[in-house]
């Protein structure tokens, strides 16, 4: 079967630098491996030059998606008005860069800080997140951008850990351009079954973006995730959105980012080898007729 999904790779597989030369090199590497899409992190939107990025994407013949996570200083699920306001402004800035560099998707853990909370989310904090995301979705709709909410594991958020929770929050926000951004690494920790999570989001008509990450966030197929049923579920649910490989190593990411995500040991150091391996793995599995378990 031909692959109907865009295959992508997260820019942090290549570089943590946001300057135009680094982004251009990441675009070239992405295309050289055979990917269709580069996910550009917008943790600091002002550092990304949308005009240069757009040109690099075009020259490489690939498209982009954008993502970010908030931190405790920009946490829109906070009860502190100033913190919520900073988060809202960051998201609007990220949306503007997304649109200017020609992407139509902005997602990630954008509903709370990406970090370990020591208490449950509060009703007031959650209401703040709902309000900010409603405004963000409304603004995004004017430029044709889809907003994705990515549930992450319990050590990285206290707001959304599962697809069911993401769907409930989407219902509460009530916008058509909101989707679930499903990440297998997180789903493997929190969901009853990754396959069930895929079907639940797809049946709700809200599965919009998929991160493929191994259980240890290293090479695909070398951890504990059983991939064949996952790819079969994506096929069965007729998922047509991007499938994007995500993996982090302190060989690339900053010490602060590594600390936020608990990257305490490196599963790889060679970006090209890793990205090539992931592309081969995805291509092989997505073209195999895995529906029904036959491969
Ligand atoms: Mn992810």
PDB file of N, CA, C and O in Angstrom, residues 66-116:
ATOM      1  N   UNK A  66       4.557  23.044  13.526  1.00  0.00           N
ATOM      2  CA  UNK A  66       5.206  23.735  14.645  1.00  0.00           C
ATOM      3  C   UNK A  66       4.686  23.201  15.967  1.00  0.00           C
ATOM      4  O   UNK A  66       3.550  22.722  16.056  1.00  0.00           O
ATOM      5  N   UNK A  67       5.545  23.278  16.972  1.00  0.00           N
ATOM      6  CA  UNK A  67       5.145  22.773  18.284  1.00  0.00           C
ATOM      7  C   UNK A  67       5.867  23.535  19.381  1.00  0.00           C
ATOM      8  O   UNK A  67       6.893  24.177  19.137  1.00  0.00           O
ATOM      9  N   UNK A  68       5.291  23.476  20.552  1.00  0.00           N
ATOM     10  CA  UNK A  68       5.994  23.971  21.731  1.00  0.00           C
ATOM     11  C   UNK A  68       5.347  23.402  22.983  1.00  0.00           C
ATOM     12  O   UNK A  68       4.259  22.813  22.937  1.00  0.00           O
ATOM     13  N   UNK A  69       6.063  23.536  24.075  1.00  0.00           N
ATOM     14  CA  UNK A  69       5.514  23.237  25.382  1.00  0.00           C
ATOM     15  C   UNK A  69       5.700  24.489  26.220  1.00  0.00           C
ATOM     16  O   UNK A  69       6.619  25.266  25.977  1.00  0.00           O
ATOM     17  N   UNK A  70       4.809  24.683  27.175  1.00  0.00           N
ATOM     18  CA  UNK A  70       4.939  25.835  28.072  1.00  0.00           C
ATOM     19  C   UNK A  70       5.840  25.441  29.241  1.00  0.00           C
ATOM     20  O   UNK A  70       6.166  24.265  29.421  1.00  0.00           O
ATOM     21  N   UNK A  71       6.237  26.447  30.038  1.00  0.00           N
ATOM     22  CA  UNK A  71       6.968  26.132  31.266  1.00  0.00           C
ATOM     23  C   UNK A  71       6.226  26.762  32.445  1.00  0.00           C
ATOM     24  O   UNK A  71       5.144  27.329  32.273  1.00  0.00           O
ATOM     25  N   UNK A  72       6.794  26.671  33.636  1.00  0.00           N
ATOM     26  CA  UNK A  72       6.068  27.149  34.809  1.00  0.00           C
ATOM     27  C   UNK A  72       5.921  28.672  34.847  1.00  0.00           C
ATOM     28  O   UNK A  72       5.105  29.195  35.589  1.00  0.00           O
ATOM     29  N   UNK A  73       6.685  29.364  34.026  1.00  0.00           N
ATOM     30  CA  UNK A  73       6.567  30.816  33.951  1.00  0.00           C
ATOM     31  C   UNK A  73       5.512  31.254  32.931  1.00  0.00           C
ATOM     32  O   UNK A  73       5.096  32.410  32.909  1.00  0.00           O
ATOM     33  N   UNK A  74       5.096  30.301  32.079  1.00  0.00           N
ATOM     34  CA  UNK A  74       4.108  30.616  31.025  1.00  0.00           C
ATOM     35  C   UNK A  74       2.940  29.622  31.073  1.00  0.00           C
ATOM     36  O   UNK A  74       2.279  29.375  30.060  1.00  0.00           O
ATOM     37  N   UNK A  75       2.704  29.073  32.240  1.00  0.00           N
ATOM     38  CA  UNK A  75       1.707  28.010  32.422  1.00  0.00           C
ATOM     39  C   UNK A  75       0.281  28.590  32.388  1.00  0.00           C
ATOM     40  O   UNK A  75      -0.148  29.261  33.321  1.00  0.00           O
ATOM     41  N   UNK A  76      -0.455  28.299  31.304  1.00  0.00           N
ATOM     42  CA  UNK A  76      -1.813  28.859  31.201  1.00  0.00           C
ATOM     43  C   UNK A  76      -2.811  28.131  32.102  1.00  0.00           C
ATOM     44  O   UNK A  76      -3.958  28.560  32.230  1.00  0.00           O
ATOM     45  N   UNK A  77      -2.384  27.035  32.747  1.00  0.00           N
ATOM     46  CA  UNK A  77      -3.269  26.374  33.721  1.00  0.00           C
ATOM     47  C   UNK A  77      -2.962  26.849  35.140  1.00  0.00           C
ATOM     48  O   UNK A  77      -3.441  26.268  36.120  1.00  0.00           O
ATOM     49  N   UNK A  78      -2.174  27.925  35.224  1.00  0.00           N
ATOM     50  CA  UNK A  78      -1.857  28.512  36.529  1.00  0.00           C
ATOM     51  C   UNK A  78      -3.055  29.316  37.044  1.00  0.00           C
ATOM     52  O   UNK A  78      -3.958  29.665  36.277  1.00  0.00           O
ATOM     53  N   UNK A  79      -3.058  29.628  38.339  1.00  0.00           N
ATOM     54  CA  UNK A  79      -4.089  30.518  38.881  1.00  0.00           C
ATOM     55  C   UNK A  79      -3.557  31.942  39.003  1.00  0.00           C
ATOM     56  O   UNK A  79      -4.258  32.847  39.434  1.00  0.00           O
ATOM     57  N   UNK A  80      -2.302  32.134  38.602  1.00  0.00           N
ATOM     58  CA  UNK A  80      -1.698  33.472  38.637  1.00  0.00           C
ATOM     59  C   UNK A  80      -1.950  34.176  37.301  1.00  0.00           C
ATOM     60  O   UNK A  80      -1.536  33.684  36.244  1.00  0.00           O
ATOM     61  N   UNK A  81      -2.609  35.319  37.365  1.00  0.00           N
ATOM     62  CA  UNK A  81      -3.031  36.019  36.145  1.00  0.00           C
ATOM     63  C   UNK A  81      -1.843  36.391  35.252  1.00  0.00           C
ATOM     64  O   UNK A  81      -1.918  36.273  34.024  1.00  0.00           O
ATOM     65  N   UNK A  82      -0.747  36.827  35.861  1.00  0.00           N
ATOM     66  CA  UNK A  82       0.421  37.230  35.079  1.00  0.00           C
ATOM     67  C   UNK A  82       1.029  36.057  34.327  1.00  0.00           C
ATOM     68  O   UNK A  82       1.434  36.178  33.167  1.00  0.00           O
ATOM     69  N   UNK A  83       1.098  34.917  35.003  1.00  0.00           N
ATOM     70  CA  UNK A  83       1.656  33.711  34.375  1.00  0.00           C
ATOM     71  C   UNK A  83       0.798  33.290  33.187  1.00  0.00           C
ATOM     72  O   UNK A  83       1.304  32.980  32.106  1.00  0.00           O
ATOM     73  N   UNK A  84      -0.517  33.302  33.381  1.00  0.00           N
ATOM     74  CA  UNK A  84      -1.451  32.918  32.317  1.00  0.00           C
ATOM     75  C   UNK A  84      -1.312  33.873  31.130  1.00  0.00           C
ATOM     76  O   UNK A  84      -1.274  33.444  29.969  1.00  0.00           O
ATOM     77  N   UNK A  85      -1.169  35.151  31.430  1.00  0.00           N
ATOM     78  CA  UNK A  85      -1.049  36.162  30.383  1.00  0.00           C
ATOM     79  C   UNK A  85       0.242  35.961  29.576  1.00  0.00           C
ATOM     80  O   UNK A  85       0.243  36.068  28.343  1.00  0.00           O
ATOM     81  N   UNK A  86       1.331  35.653  30.284  1.00  0.00           N
ATOM     82  CA  UNK A  86       2.598  35.398  29.567  1.00  0.00           C
ATOM     83  C   UNK A  86       2.457  34.176  28.654  1.00  0.00           C
ATOM     84  O   UNK A  86       2.949  34.165  27.528  1.00  0.00           O
ATOM     85  N   UNK A  87       1.779  33.154  29.149  1.00  0.00           N
ATOM     86  CA  UNK A  87       1.568  31.949  28.334  1.00  0.00           C
ATOM     87  C   UNK A  87       0.709  32.240  27.121  1.00  0.00           C
ATOM     88  O   UNK A  87       0.998  31.784  26.006  1.00  0.00           O
ATOM     89  N   UNK A  88      -0.342  33.024  27.340  1.00  0.00           N
ATOM     90  CA  UNK A  88      -1.249  33.365  26.233  1.00  0.00           C
ATOM     91  C   UNK A  88      -0.499  34.144  25.156  1.00  0.00           C
ATOM     92  O   UNK A  88      -0.664  33.893  23.952  1.00  0.00           O
ATOM     93  N   UNK A  89       0.363  35.058  25.592  1.00  0.00           N
ATOM     94  CA  UNK A  89       1.127  35.865  24.637  1.00  0.00           C
ATOM     95  C   UNK A  89       2.116  34.985  23.869  1.00  0.00           C
ATOM     96  O   UNK A  89       2.289  35.121  22.659  1.00  0.00           O
ATOM     97  N   UNK A  90       2.776  34.067  24.585  1.00  0.00           N
ATOM     98  CA  UNK A  90       3.724  33.145  23.938  1.00  0.00           C
ATOM     99  C   UNK A  90       3.019  32.316  22.859  1.00  0.00           C
ATOM    100  O   UNK A  90       3.533  32.134  21.747  1.00  0.00           O
ATOM    101  N   UNK A  91       1.816  31.830  23.180  1.00  0.00           N
ATOM    102  CA  UNK A  91       1.079  30.997  22.220  1.00  0.00           C
ATOM    103  C   UNK A  91       0.672  31.806  20.991  1.00  0.00           C
ATOM    104  O   UNK A  91       0.746  31.316  19.856  1.00  0.00           O
ATOM    105  N   UNK A  92       0.247  33.037  21.212  1.00  0.00           N
ATOM    106  CA  UNK A  92      -0.128  33.888  20.080  1.00  0.00           C
ATOM    107  C   UNK A  92       1.107  34.206  19.223  1.00  0.00           C
ATOM    108  O   UNK A  92       1.048  34.199  17.986  1.00  0.00           O
ATOM    109  N   UNK A  93       2.249  34.451  19.885  1.00  0.00           N
ATOM    110  CA  UNK A  93       3.496  34.689  19.137  1.00  0.00           C
ATOM    111  C   UNK A  93       3.872  33.453  18.314  1.00  0.00           C
ATOM    112  O   UNK A  93       4.286  33.556  17.163  1.00  0.00           O
ATOM    113  N   UNK A  94       3.733  32.273  18.929  1.00  0.00           N
ATOM    114  CA  UNK A  94       4.059  31.021  18.232  1.00  0.00           C
ATOM    115  C   UNK A  94       3.117  30.804  17.048  1.00  0.00           C
ATOM    116  O   UNK A  94       3.533  30.357  15.974  1.00  0.00           O
ATOM    117  N   UNK A  95       1.853  31.153  17.242  1.00  0.00           N
ATOM    118  CA  UNK A  95       0.869  31.022  16.162  1.00  0.00           C
ATOM    119  C   UNK A  95       1.238  31.914  14.984  1.00  0.00           C
ATOM    120  O   UNK A  95       1.153  31.497  13.819  1.00  0.00           O
ATOM    121  N   UNK A  96       1.675  33.123  15.297  1.00  0.00           N
ATOM    122  CA  UNK A  96       2.030  34.049  14.225  1.00  0.00           C
ATOM    123  C   UNK A  96       3.220  33.512  13.418  1.00  0.00           C
ATOM    124  O   UNK A  96       3.224  33.556  12.183  1.00  0.00           O
ATOM    125  N   UNK A  97       4.227  32.967  14.113  1.00  0.00           N
ATOM    126  CA  UNK A  97       5.389  32.408  13.409  1.00  0.00           C
ATOM    127  C   UNK A  97       4.970  31.183  12.590  1.00  0.00           C
ATOM    128  O   UNK A  97       5.396  30.999  11.449  1.00  0.00           O
ATOM    129  N   UNK A  98       4.103  30.353  13.171  1.00  0.00           N
ATOM    130  CA  UNK A  98       3.596  29.160  12.467  1.00  0.00           C
ATOM    131  C   UNK A  98       3.004  29.552  11.125  1.00  0.00           C
ATOM    132  O   UNK A  98       3.324  28.989  10.072  1.00  0.00           O
ATOM    133  N   UNK A  99       2.136  30.549  11.191  1.00  0.00           N
ATOM    134  CA  UNK A  99       1.438  30.993   9.999  1.00  0.00           C
ATOM    135  C   UNK A  99       2.410  31.629   9.001  1.00  0.00           C
ATOM    136  O   UNK A  99       2.366  31.346   7.796  1.00  0.00           O
ATOM    137  N   UNK A 100       3.333  32.442   9.506  1.00  0.00           N
ATOM    138  CA  UNK A 100       4.260  33.151   8.605  1.00  0.00           C
ATOM    139  C   UNK A 100       5.248  32.219   7.931  1.00  0.00           C
ATOM    140  O   UNK A 100       5.692  32.483   6.817  1.00  0.00           O
ATOM    141  N   UNK A 101       5.613  31.107   8.610  1.00  0.00           N
ATOM    142  CA  UNK A 101       6.552  30.202   7.923  1.00  0.00           C
ATOM    143  C   UNK A 101       5.830  29.195   7.036  1.00  0.00           C
ATOM    144  O   UNK A 101       6.435  28.314   6.437  1.00  0.00           O
ATOM    145  N   UNK A 102       4.497  29.353   6.949  1.00  0.00           N
ATOM    146  CA  UNK A 102       3.739  28.564   5.979  1.00  0.00           C
ATOM    147  C   UNK A 102       3.200  27.253   6.502  1.00  0.00           C
ATOM    148  O   UNK A 102       2.797  26.393   5.726  1.00  0.00           O
ATOM    149  N   UNK A 103       3.187  27.078   7.824  1.00  0.00           N
ATOM    150  CA  UNK A 103       2.677  25.832   8.404  1.00  0.00           C
ATOM    151  C   UNK A 103       1.204  25.999   8.776  1.00  0.00           C
ATOM    152  O   UNK A 103       0.723  27.113   8.984  1.00  0.00           O
ATOM    153  N   UNK A 104       0.504  24.873   8.848  1.00  0.00           N
ATOM    154  CA  UNK A 104      -0.922  24.939   9.195  1.00  0.00           C
ATOM    155  C   UNK A 104      -1.223  24.144  10.470  1.00  0.00           C
ATOM    156  O   UNK A 104      -2.366  23.779  10.728  1.00  0.00           O
ATOM    157  N   UNK A 105      -0.158  23.868  11.254  1.00  0.00           N
ATOM    158  CA  UNK A 105      -0.354  23.094  12.479  1.00  0.00           C
ATOM    159  C   UNK A 105       0.548  23.603  13.596  1.00  0.00           C
ATOM    160  O   UNK A 105       1.755  23.802  13.391  1.00  0.00           O
ATOM    161  N   UNK A 106      -0.059  23.806  14.756  1.00  0.00           N
ATOM    162  CA  UNK A 106       0.690  24.169  15.966  1.00  0.00           C
ATOM    163  C   UNK A 106       0.179  23.281  17.092  1.00  0.00           C
ATOM    164  O   UNK A 106      -1.013  23.314  17.421  1.00  0.00           O
ATOM    165  N   UNK A 107       1.073  22.475  17.664  1.00  0.00           N
ATOM    166  CA  UNK A 107       0.618  21.558  18.710  1.00  0.00           C
ATOM    167  C   UNK A 107       1.659  21.352  19.783  1.00  0.00           C
ATOM    168  O   UNK A 107       2.711  21.990  19.796  1.00  0.00           O
ATOM    169  N   UNK A 108       1.337  20.436  20.685  1.00  0.00           N
ATOM    170  CA  UNK A 108       2.240  20.106  21.786  1.00  0.00           C
ATOM    171  C   UNK A 108       1.533  20.182  23.122  1.00  0.00           C
ATOM    172  O   UNK A 108       0.307  20.340  23.193  1.00  0.00           O
ATOM    173  N   UNK A 109       2.294  20.070  24.202  1.00  0.00           N
ATOM    174  CA  UNK A 109       1.712  20.272  25.532  1.00  0.00           C
ATOM    175  C   UNK A 109       1.593  21.772  25.803  1.00  0.00           C
ATOM    176  O   UNK A 109       2.412  22.352  26.519  1.00  0.00           O
ATOM    177  N   UNK A 110       0.574  22.379  25.182  1.00  0.00           N
ATOM    178  CA  UNK A 110       0.418  23.839  25.215  1.00  0.00           C
ATOM    179  C   UNK A 110      -0.667  24.274  26.184  1.00  0.00           C
ATOM    180  O   UNK A 110      -1.099  25.418  26.173  1.00  0.00           O
ATOM    181  N   UNK A 111      -1.115  23.342  27.019  1.00  0.00           N
ATOM    182  CA  UNK A 111      -2.227  23.594  27.958  1.00  0.00           C
ATOM    183  C   UNK A 111      -1.754  23.717  29.403  1.00  0.00           C
ATOM    184  O   UNK A 111      -2.528  24.024  30.298  1.00  0.00           O
ATOM    185  N   UNK A 112      -0.474  23.416  29.657  1.00  0.00           N
ATOM    186  CA  UNK A 112       0.087  23.530  31.011  1.00  0.00           C
ATOM    187  C   UNK A 112       1.599  23.614  30.862  1.00  0.00           C
ATOM    188  O   UNK A 112       2.121  23.572  29.748  1.00  0.00           O
ATOM    189  N   UNK A 113       2.290  23.725  31.981  1.00  0.00           N
ATOM    190  CA  UNK A 113       3.754  23.643  31.908  1.00  0.00           C
ATOM    191  C   UNK A 113       4.136  22.220  31.533  1.00  0.00           C
ATOM    192  O   UNK A 113       3.368  21.280  31.751  1.00  0.00           O
ATOM    193  N   UNK A 114       5.315  22.079  30.933  1.00  0.00           N
ATOM    194  CA  UNK A 114       5.848  20.760  30.636  1.00  0.00           C
ATOM    195  C   UNK A 114       6.851  20.476  31.760  1.00  0.00           C
ATOM    196  O   UNK A 114       7.998  20.904  31.725  1.00  0.00           O
ATOM    197  N   UNK A 115       6.355  19.808  32.791  1.00  0.00           N
ATOM    198  CA  UNK A 115       7.215  19.549  33.937  1.00  0.00           C
ATOM    199  C   UNK A 115       6.454  18.846  35.039  1.00  0.00           C
ATOM    200  O   UNK A 115       5.241  18.659  34.947  1.00  0.00           O
ATOM    201  N   UNK A 116       7.164  18.476  36.073  1.00  0.00           N
ATOM    202  CA  UNK A 116       6.578  17.709  37.163  1.00  0.00           C
ATOM    203  C   UNK A 116       5.819  18.631  38.121  1.00  0.00           C
ATOM    204  O   UNK A 116       6.383  19.550  38.693  1.00  0.00           O
TER     205      UNK A 116
END
